[in-house]
Amino acid sequence: MYKMTRKNIIIILISMICMACGAQSLDRAKKMYSEGKYAEVKPVFEKLVKQSPSNSSYNQWYGVCCYETGDYVNAEKYLMTANKRNIIASYLYLAKMYSEQYRFDESAEMYAGYIEQLRKKKEDTSEYETLMEKARNLHRMQEKAEDVQVIDSIVVFKNDMLDAYRLSDESGSLMMYSDFFKNENDLFSTVYVNQKGDKAYYARPANGLFTVGTVSKMHDASWGDEKTLLPDSKADNNYPFVLSDGVTMYFASKGYGSIGGYDIFVTRYNTANNSFLAPEQMGMPFNSTANDYMMVIDEAKGLGWFVTDRNQPEDKVCVYLFIPDPSRKRIDIEAFKSDEIRRRALLASIQDTWRDGAKGYAELIKKAHAESEEKAAENKQDFIFVVNDKTVCYNMDDIKSHEAKELYSGYLSLYKQIGVLRKKLDDIRFQFTKGNASTREQLKPTILHAENQLYSLMTKAAEQEKKARNAENRNIK
């Protein structure tokens, strides 16, 4: 009797110790989970869920760890187990995961379930109603995905994305904002110059937002007559490109119903009232829940490019090459399974879009990378210094007069100062628009002083360029 009792006591004590240790381990795991250390705590919950497969909390915690570490297959399996037991957080995580997988219809259903649970608890549902409606809109957009042929892709550093574009002479030219305006700021924006070389389109900050604008080549070969396009936008607009008709403009915007970051839009100039028509959002796969921009179509080559950062590291983007279709034909949803439609809309593989096989696109891809001699020469230009109707200098070696070289070097130095001052003035103006009455009063003299400085520098620069031109012309004569 005594031995039996002692044995039982020992068993009970060991059990209590194990339970206490297990409770402490679970508490530590839950703490790490709450701190977002999903990868570290994932093995703990995996062990627990194997020990107790029907435990809804273990399934929920392990499913979230799988989701946060990119293991979507297991995430769905365990979150669905928790969902069947009405664990409220499972609805939200499944909704987010389905949205990332372009399963928007299922995402909307999960948001609906989450909203229902919140209403039972009398909590605010407005945020999730917006997300549910967005998922439904994305599902409708997915079913209208365009049947585009994407024939090539290249991953590049974001700052080098324009290296992937090879436009024909008939389609104009592209360059970075800092190269065109000759300044050294870190503004990430592009400039498109039309075929004639007399009009440039770009975007730069104005009142805190990127705004699309245009300048024209003046009679003295300088750029002026700046005009703002799409002035009523309440979001960033950037990366403009205009077709050879001079009317159709592609650009990227974070407004106008964008589905995620920058989306690609197209608009047309209405000559009747000198304004652009309401922008039209491009469909999938051109647009995604990531940033999509820099749509360029070379009508002479019959090819187009666009950029996306979907599924890319922070410093890289993917540039896609495609065959433009003016009819913008949609995918026949009756001919494909839902998973195939998702893949096409997501652009999971460019091979899904091919009709002629890789060999059928070989010549087009070769044409896309071909660069004309004229363009190759332009890419070596340091600047464009128009001396007279017959003489244009593109680098210092082209300028023959020693005096003109010195004068033009001074002009370039002033131009850089102008760029820096313009950026500074834009920043101060932004502070002015966002500030209260006291802040505005303090900034007024600063803005006035900067504007006077800018005017003085621009006057000096114009005079310096004129002196350089006169010196080179004297040398020619």
XYZ file of N, CA, C and O in Angstrom, residues 171-291:
484
model
N 9.761 56.991 -82.248
C 9.012 56.970 -80.988
C 9.562 57.905 -79.923
O 9.081 57.918 -78.792
N 10.572 58.698 -80.250
C 11.103 59.649 -79.274
C 12.161 59.025 -78.396
O 12.762 58.007 -78.739
N 12.385 59.626 -77.240
C 13.450 59.150 -76.354
C 13.052 59.288 -74.888
O 12.192 60.091 -74.528
N 13.717 58.486 -74.057
C 13.476 58.475 -72.617
C 14.767 58.772 -71.879
O 15.850 58.379 -72.318
N 14.665 59.451 -70.757
C 15.823 59.675 -69.906
C 15.344 59.961 -68.487
O 14.160 60.228 -68.261
N 16.259 59.897 -67.537
C 15.913 60.206 -66.162
C 15.784 61.722 -65.985
O 16.418 62.500 -66.701
N 14.976 62.103 -65.035
C 14.686 63.519 -64.773
C 15.976 64.310 -64.538
O 16.162 65.392 -65.091
N 16.876 63.764 -63.710
C 18.100 64.489 -63.362
C 19.005 64.684 -64.576
O 19.726 65.680 -64.661
N 18.968 63.737 -65.522
C 19.799 63.875 -66.727
C 19.246 64.951 -67.657
O 20.010 65.709 -68.268
N 17.936 65.016 -67.769
C 17.330 65.998 -68.677
C 17.453 67.407 -68.118
O 17.820 68.346 -68.841
N 17.151 67.575 -66.817
C 17.155 68.910 -66.227
C 18.506 69.285 -65.629
O 18.637 70.335 -65.014
N 19.502 68.402 -65.822
C 20.873 68.702 -65.404
C 20.966 69.104 -63.940
O 21.565 70.120 -63.579
N 20.356 68.322 -63.043
C 20.522 68.585 -61.622
C 20.923 67.298 -60.917
O 20.834 66.211 -61.478
N 21.346 67.430 -59.685
C 21.897 66.289 -58.971
C 21.002 65.821 -57.826
O 21.465 65.156 -56.904
N 19.713 66.168 -57.851
C 18.847 65.700 -56.771
C 18.510 64.225 -56.978
O 18.788 63.645 -58.023
N 17.916 63.630 -55.951
C 17.637 62.196 -55.999
C 16.202 61.916 -56.450
O 15.636 60.881 -56.118
N 15.635 62.819 -57.217
C 14.262 62.672 -57.684
C 14.164 61.498 -58.660
O 14.827 61.489 -59.690
N 13.334 60.494 -58.314
C 13.188 59.344 -59.198
C 11.979 59.560 -60.095
O 10.843 59.325 -59.713
N 12.266 60.041 -61.286
C 11.220 60.329 -62.261
C 11.848 60.266 -63.642
O 13.072 60.284 -63.777
N 11.010 60.169 -64.659
C 11.515 60.042 -66.022
C 11.024 61.200 -66.893
O 10.060 61.889 -66.552
N 11.690 61.365 -68.016
C 11.297 62.390 -68.996
C 11.163 61.708 -70.356
O 12.034 60.923 -70.755
N 10.062 62.009 -71.043
C 9.889 61.520 -72.414
C 9.939 62.717 -73.349
O 9.232 63.719 -73.147
N 10.786 62.631 -74.381
C 10.888 63.683 -75.400
C 10.348 63.115 -76.707
O 10.736 62.017 -77.123
N 9.443 63.850 -77.348
C 8.801 63.337 -78.565
C 9.778 63.253 -79.734
O 10.927 63.704 -79.649
N 9.309 62.695 -80.838
C 10.172 62.461 -81.994
C 10.788 63.756 -82.527
O 11.973 63.812 -82.860
N 9.997 64.813 -82.596
C 10.492 66.084 -83.115
C 11.517 66.716 -82.193
O 12.288 67.589 -82.623
N 11.510 66.305 -80.933
C 12.436 66.882 -79.972
C 12.031 68.259 -79.509
O 12.854 69.008 -78.960
N 10.750 68.619 -79.719
C 10.309 69.962 -79.333
C 9.363 69.959 -78.142
O 8.861 71.001 -77.743
N 9.097 68.773 -77.543
C 8.191 68.704 -76.407
C 8.660 67.605 -75.454
O 9.011 66.500 -75.890
N 8.685 67.921 -74.185
C 9.112 66.949 -73.172
C 8.022 66.798 -72.118
O 7.387 67.777 -71.718
N 7.816 65.574 -71.676
C 6.819 65.259 -70.650
C 7.534 64.624 -69.463
O 8.413 63.782 -69.637
N 7.134 64.986 -68.257
C 7.848 64.538 -67.063
C 6.927 64.687 -65.854
O 5.767 65.109 -65.968
N 7.444 64.356 -64.673
C 6.712 64.602 -63.433
C 7.698 65.079 -62.377
O 8.831 64.606 -62.308
N 7.257 66.016 -61.587
C 8.080 66.497 -60.478
C 7.163 66.907 -59.334
O 5.959 67.134 -59.538
N 7.687 66.999 -58.097
C 6.833 67.343 -56.954
C 6.289 68.757 -57.046
O 6.988 69.687 -57.446
N 5.010 68.879 -56.699
C 4.358 70.183 -56.599
C 3.301 70.052 -55.514
O 2.428 69.180 -55.597
N 3.428 70.869 -54.490
C 2.513 70.795 -53.345
C 2.495 69.401 -52.718
O 1.453 68.891 -52.295
N 3.675 68.776 -52.684
C 3.800 67.497 -52.004
C 3.447 66.281 -52.814
O 3.555 65.155 -52.324
N 3.024 66.453 -54.063
C 2.641 65.321 -54.910
C 3.370 65.395 -56.253
O 3.623 66.492 -56.760
N 3.689 64.221 -56.821
C 4.250 64.214 -58.162
C 3.162 64.621 -59.152
O 2.054 64.067 -59.148
N 3.492 65.594 -59.982
C 2.538 66.142 -60.945
C 3.125 66.087 -62.344
O 4.285 66.463 -62.551
N 2.350 65.598 -63.296
C 2.810 65.501 -64.685
C 2.778 66.888 -65.335
O 1.800 67.621 -65.201
N 3.860 67.203 -66.017
C 3.931 68.489 -66.706
C 4.606 68.345 -68.052
O 5.098 67.282 -68.420
N 4.640 69.435 -68.796
C 5.285 69.436 -70.109
C 5.975 70.770 -70.341
O 5.530 71.814 -69.831
N 7.077 70.740 -71.080
C 7.754 71.963 -71.520
C 8.002 71.857 -73.017
O 8.040 70.755 -73.577
N 8.158 72.999 -73.656
C 8.361 73.045 -75.108
C 9.716 73.655 -75.433
O 10.246 74.473 -74.658
N 10.279 73.265 -76.568
C 11.552 73.836 -77.031
C 11.287 75.245 -77.565
O 10.462 75.429 -78.464
N 11.974 76.234 -77.008
C 11.786 77.622 -77.391
C 12.662 77.957 -78.604
O 13.499 77.151 -79.037
N 12.489 79.155 -79.150
C 13.211 79.549 -80.351
C 14.718 79.603 -80.144
O 15.497 79.431 -81.080
N 15.145 79.791 -78.858
C 16.584 79.835 -78.580
C 17.119 78.471 -78.136
O 18.212 78.375 -77.588
N 16.315 77.425 -78.374
C 16.668 76.034 -78.059
C 16.593 75.706 -76.567
O 16.911 74.595 -76.163
N 16.170 76.664 -75.746
C 15.965 76.368 -74.329
C 14.565 75.769 -74.132
O 13.732 75.814 -75.030
N 14.332 75.220 -72.956
C 13.027 74.638 -72.648
C 12.228 75.616 -71.794
O 12.735 76.153 -70.814
N 10.967 75.801 -72.157
C 10.131 76.736 -71.405
C 8.651 76.477 -71.639
O 8.262 75.419 -72.110
N 7.836 77.450 -71.306
C 6.382 77.343 -71.456
C 5.848 76.115 -70.703
O 5.113 75.298 -71.252
N 6.239 76.010 -69.433
C 5.835 74.845 -68.626
C 4.326 74.847 -68.378
O 3.739 75.864 -68.052
N 3.723 73.671 -68.538
C 2.292 73.510 -68.294
C 2.057 72.263 -67.456
O 2.716 71.238 -67.652
N 1.114 72.372 -66.532
C 0.755 71.229 -65.690
C -0.381 70.456 -66.345
O -1.375 71.032 -66.765
N -0.220 69.142 -66.440
C -1.267 68.279 -66.985
C -1.970 67.566 -65.830
O -1.366 67.321 -64.795
N -3.223 67.209 -65.997
C -4.014 66.546 -64.952
C -3.927 67.319 -63.636
O -3.572 66.765 -62.579
N -4.251 68.605 -63.631
C -4.034 69.460 -62.450
C -4.925 69.133 -61.261
O -4.612 69.515 -60.138
N -6.043 68.455 -61.467
C -6.988 68.225 -60.373
C -6.747 66.920 -59.617
O -7.547 66.516 -58.779
N -5.663 66.234 -59.906
C -5.395 64.952 -59.248
C -5.085 65.163 -57.773
O -4.450 66.138 -57.377
N -5.523 64.203 -56.952
C -5.280 64.273 -55.500
C -4.247 63.237 -55.070
O -4.139 62.909 -53.898
N -3.495 62.690 -56.038
C -2.495 61.662 -55.727
C -1.316 61.805 -56.682
O -1.367 62.578 -57.642
N -0.250 61.064 -56.398
C 0.945 61.101 -57.243
C 0.643 60.628 -58.661
O 0.032 59.573 -58.862
N 1.092 61.395 -59.652
C 1.068 60.999 -61.065
C 2.501 61.079 -61.584
O 3.209 62.046 -61.297
N 2.920 60.073 -62.352
C 4.326 60.026 -62.744
C 4.491 59.196 -64.018
O 3.538 58.616 -64.522
N 5.710 59.172 -64.563
C 6.124 58.331 -65.683
C 5.241 58.488 -66.932
O 4.696 57.514 -67.431
N 5.120 59.699 -67.473
C 4.284 59.889 -68.665
C 4.972 59.430 -69.948
O 6.200 59.480 -70.069
N 4.168 58.976 -70.884
C 4.630 58.643 -72.232
C 3.497 58.967 -73.195
O 2.343 58.614 -72.944
N 3.833 59.623 -74.316
C 2.823 60.052 -75.281
C 3.058 59.366 -76.617
O 4.200 59.335 -77.123
N 2.004 58.821 -77.189
C 2.113 58.171 -78.503
C 2.408 59.204 -79.587
O 2.285 60.417 -79.375
N 2.754 58.709 -80.756
C 3.134 59.602 -81.860
C 1.983 60.498 -82.315
O 2.214 61.502 -82.981
N 0.726 60.149 -81.935
C -0.398 61.013 -82.308
C -0.413 62.308 -81.513
O -1.166 63.239 -81.822
N 0.427 62.382 -80.456
C 0.494 63.585 -79.642
C -0.728 63.788 -78.767
O -0.846 64.815 -78.080
N -1.612 62.826 -78.739
C -2.883 62.945 -78.020
C -3.013 61.902 -76.912
O -3.492 62.198 -75.817
N -2.580 60.677 -77.185
C -2.738 59.571 -76.236
C -1.573 59.537 -75.264
O -0.410 59.439 -75.679
N -1.882 59.613 -73.973
C -0.825 59.623 -72.957
C -1.032 58.485 -71.957
O -2.113 58.325 -71.391
N 0.028 57.704 -71.772
C 0.070 56.701 -70.706
C 0.815 57.318 -69.523
O 1.791 58.048 -69.705
N 0.380 57.007 -68.334
C 1.083 57.475 -67.139
C 0.734 56.562 -65.976
O -0.146 55.691 -66.093
N 1.434 56.721 -64.871
C 1.155 55.924 -63.676
C 0.630 56.846 -62.586
O 1.065 57.995 -62.459
N -0.326 56.328 -61.802
C -0.930 57.143 -60.752
C -1.252 56.290 -59.539
O -1.540 55.095 -59.647
N -1.212 56.938 -58.374
C -1.644 56.284 -57.136
C -3.095 56.643 -56.819
O -3.620 56.227 -55.782
N -3.714 57.389 -57.701
C -5.111 57.765 -57.531
C -6.000 57.126 -58.572
O -5.664 56.097 -59.152
N -7.147 57.754 -58.824
C -8.103 57.283 -59.834
C -8.528 55.815 -59.618
O -8.757 55.075 -60.565
N -8.584 55.379 -58.344
C -9.000 54.011 -58.076
C -7.893 52.988 -58.222
O -8.159 51.813 -58.498
N -6.641 53.400 -58.013
C -5.507 52.474 -58.089
C -5.730 51.278 -57.175
O -6.237 51.416 -56.063
N -5.342 50.081 -57.640
C -5.556 48.866 -56.845
C -4.343 48.533 -55.975
O -4.363 47.549 -55.241
N -3.304 49.335 -56.065
C -2.137 49.088 -55.222
C -0.948 49.891 -55.674
O -0.377 49.614 -56.723
N -0.537 50.914 -54.895
C 0.600 51.736 -55.304
C 0.314 52.405 -56.633
O -0.790 52.888 -56.896
N 1.320 52.435 -57.521
C 1.129 52.993 -58.856
C 0.381 52.000 -59.743
O 0.696 50.811 -59.765
N -0.598 52.488 -60.479
C -1.270 51.731 -61.541
C -1.062 52.470 -62.855
O -0.836 53.690 -62.875
N -1.165 51.744 -63.953
C -1.001 52.347 -65.276
C -2.355 52.811 -65.800
O -3.343 52.069 -65.743
N -2.390 54.035 -66.307
C -3.616 54.624 -66.857
C -3.332 55.167 -68.257
O -2.190 55.434 -68.617
N -4.401 55.343 -69.011
C -4.287 55.965 -70.322
C -5.338 57.068 -70.417
O -6.452 56.932 -69.899
N -4.977 58.166 -71.041
C -5.912 59.267 -71.239
C -5.639 59.898 -72.600
O -4.619 59.615 -73.224
N -6.550 60.719 -73.053
C -6.392 61.364 -74.363
C -6.702 62.845 -74.249
O -7.586 63.243 -73.493
N -5.966 63.610 -75.024
C -6.129 65.063 -74.983
C -7.348 65.473 -75.790
O -7.525 65.067 -76.947
N -8.189 66.270 -75.165
C -9.393 66.777 -75.812
C -9.101 68.169 -76.359
O -9.017 69.142 -75.610
N -8.913 68.260 -77.671
C -8.547 69.554 -78.275
C -9.682 70.570 -78.194
O -9.448 71.778 -78.293
N -10.905 70.090 -77.981
C -12.056 71.001 -77.927
C -11.981 71.926 -76.714
O -12.325 73.102 -76.798
N -11.518 71.370 -75.571
C -11.443 72.218 -74.374
C -10.038 72.258 -73.762
O -9.853 72.674 -72.619
N -9.041 71.810 -74.542
C -7.643 71.871 -74.108
C -7.405 71.204 -72.750
O -6.769 71.774 -71.854
N -7.939 70.002 -72.584
C -7.728 69.251 -71.347
C -7.757 67.758 -71.657
O -8.209 67.343 -72.726
N -7.283 66.973 -70.703
C -7.278 65.522 -70.887
C -8.596 64.922 -70.408
O -9.204 65.397 -69.442
N -9.011 63.857 -71.073
C -10.219 63.143 -70.682
C -9.972 62.374 -69.386
O -8.830 62.201 -68.965
N -11.045 61.892 -68.767
C -10.916 61.119 -67.529
C -10.021 59.907 -67.781
O -10.263 59.143 -68.718
N -8.981 59.708 -66.973
C -8.051 58.586 -67.191
C -8.761 57.232 -67.086
O -9.647 57.044 -66.248
N -8.336 56.307 -67.941
C -8.881 54.951 -67.938
C -7.821 53.990 -67.399
O -6.689 53.979 -67.869
N -8.196 53.208 -66.415
C -7.275 52.270 -65.793
C -7.023 51.072 -66.707
O -7.960 50.470 -67.223
N -5.751 50.730 -66.918
C -5.422 49.527 -67.668
C -5.804 48.310 -66.827
O -5.829 48.366 -65.600
N -6.094 47.188 -67.490
C -6.511 46.000 -66.759
C -5.344 45.141 -66.312
O -4.176 45.485 -66.477
N -5.675 43.994 -65.717
C -4.651 42.997 -65.430
C -4.290 42.317 -66.749
O -5.128 42.227 -67.632
N -3.066 41.863 -66.953
C -1.964 41.786 -65.984
C -1.078 43.019 -65.939
O -0.064 43.009 -65.237
N -1.430 44.084 -66.680
C -0.611 45.296 -66.645
C -0.579 45.872 -65.225
O 0.465 46.319 -64.755
N -1.725 45.869 -64.562
C -1.802 46.379 -63.202
C -1.934 45.236 -62.210
O -2.491 44.183 -62.520
N -1.423 45.479 -61.008
C -1.457 44.480 -59.949
C -1.591 45.198 -58.615
O -1.707 46.422 -58.567
N -1.538 44.439 -57.526
C -1.600 45.048 -56.199
C -0.238 45.606 -55.781
O -0.100 46.129 -54.676
N 0.764 45.500 -56.661
C 2.085 46.112 -56.433
C 2.160 47.410 -57.245
O 1.136 47.919 -57.717
N 3.365 47.949 -57.439
C 3.554 49.156 -58.251
C 3.800 48.766 -59.702
O 4.685 47.965 -59.995
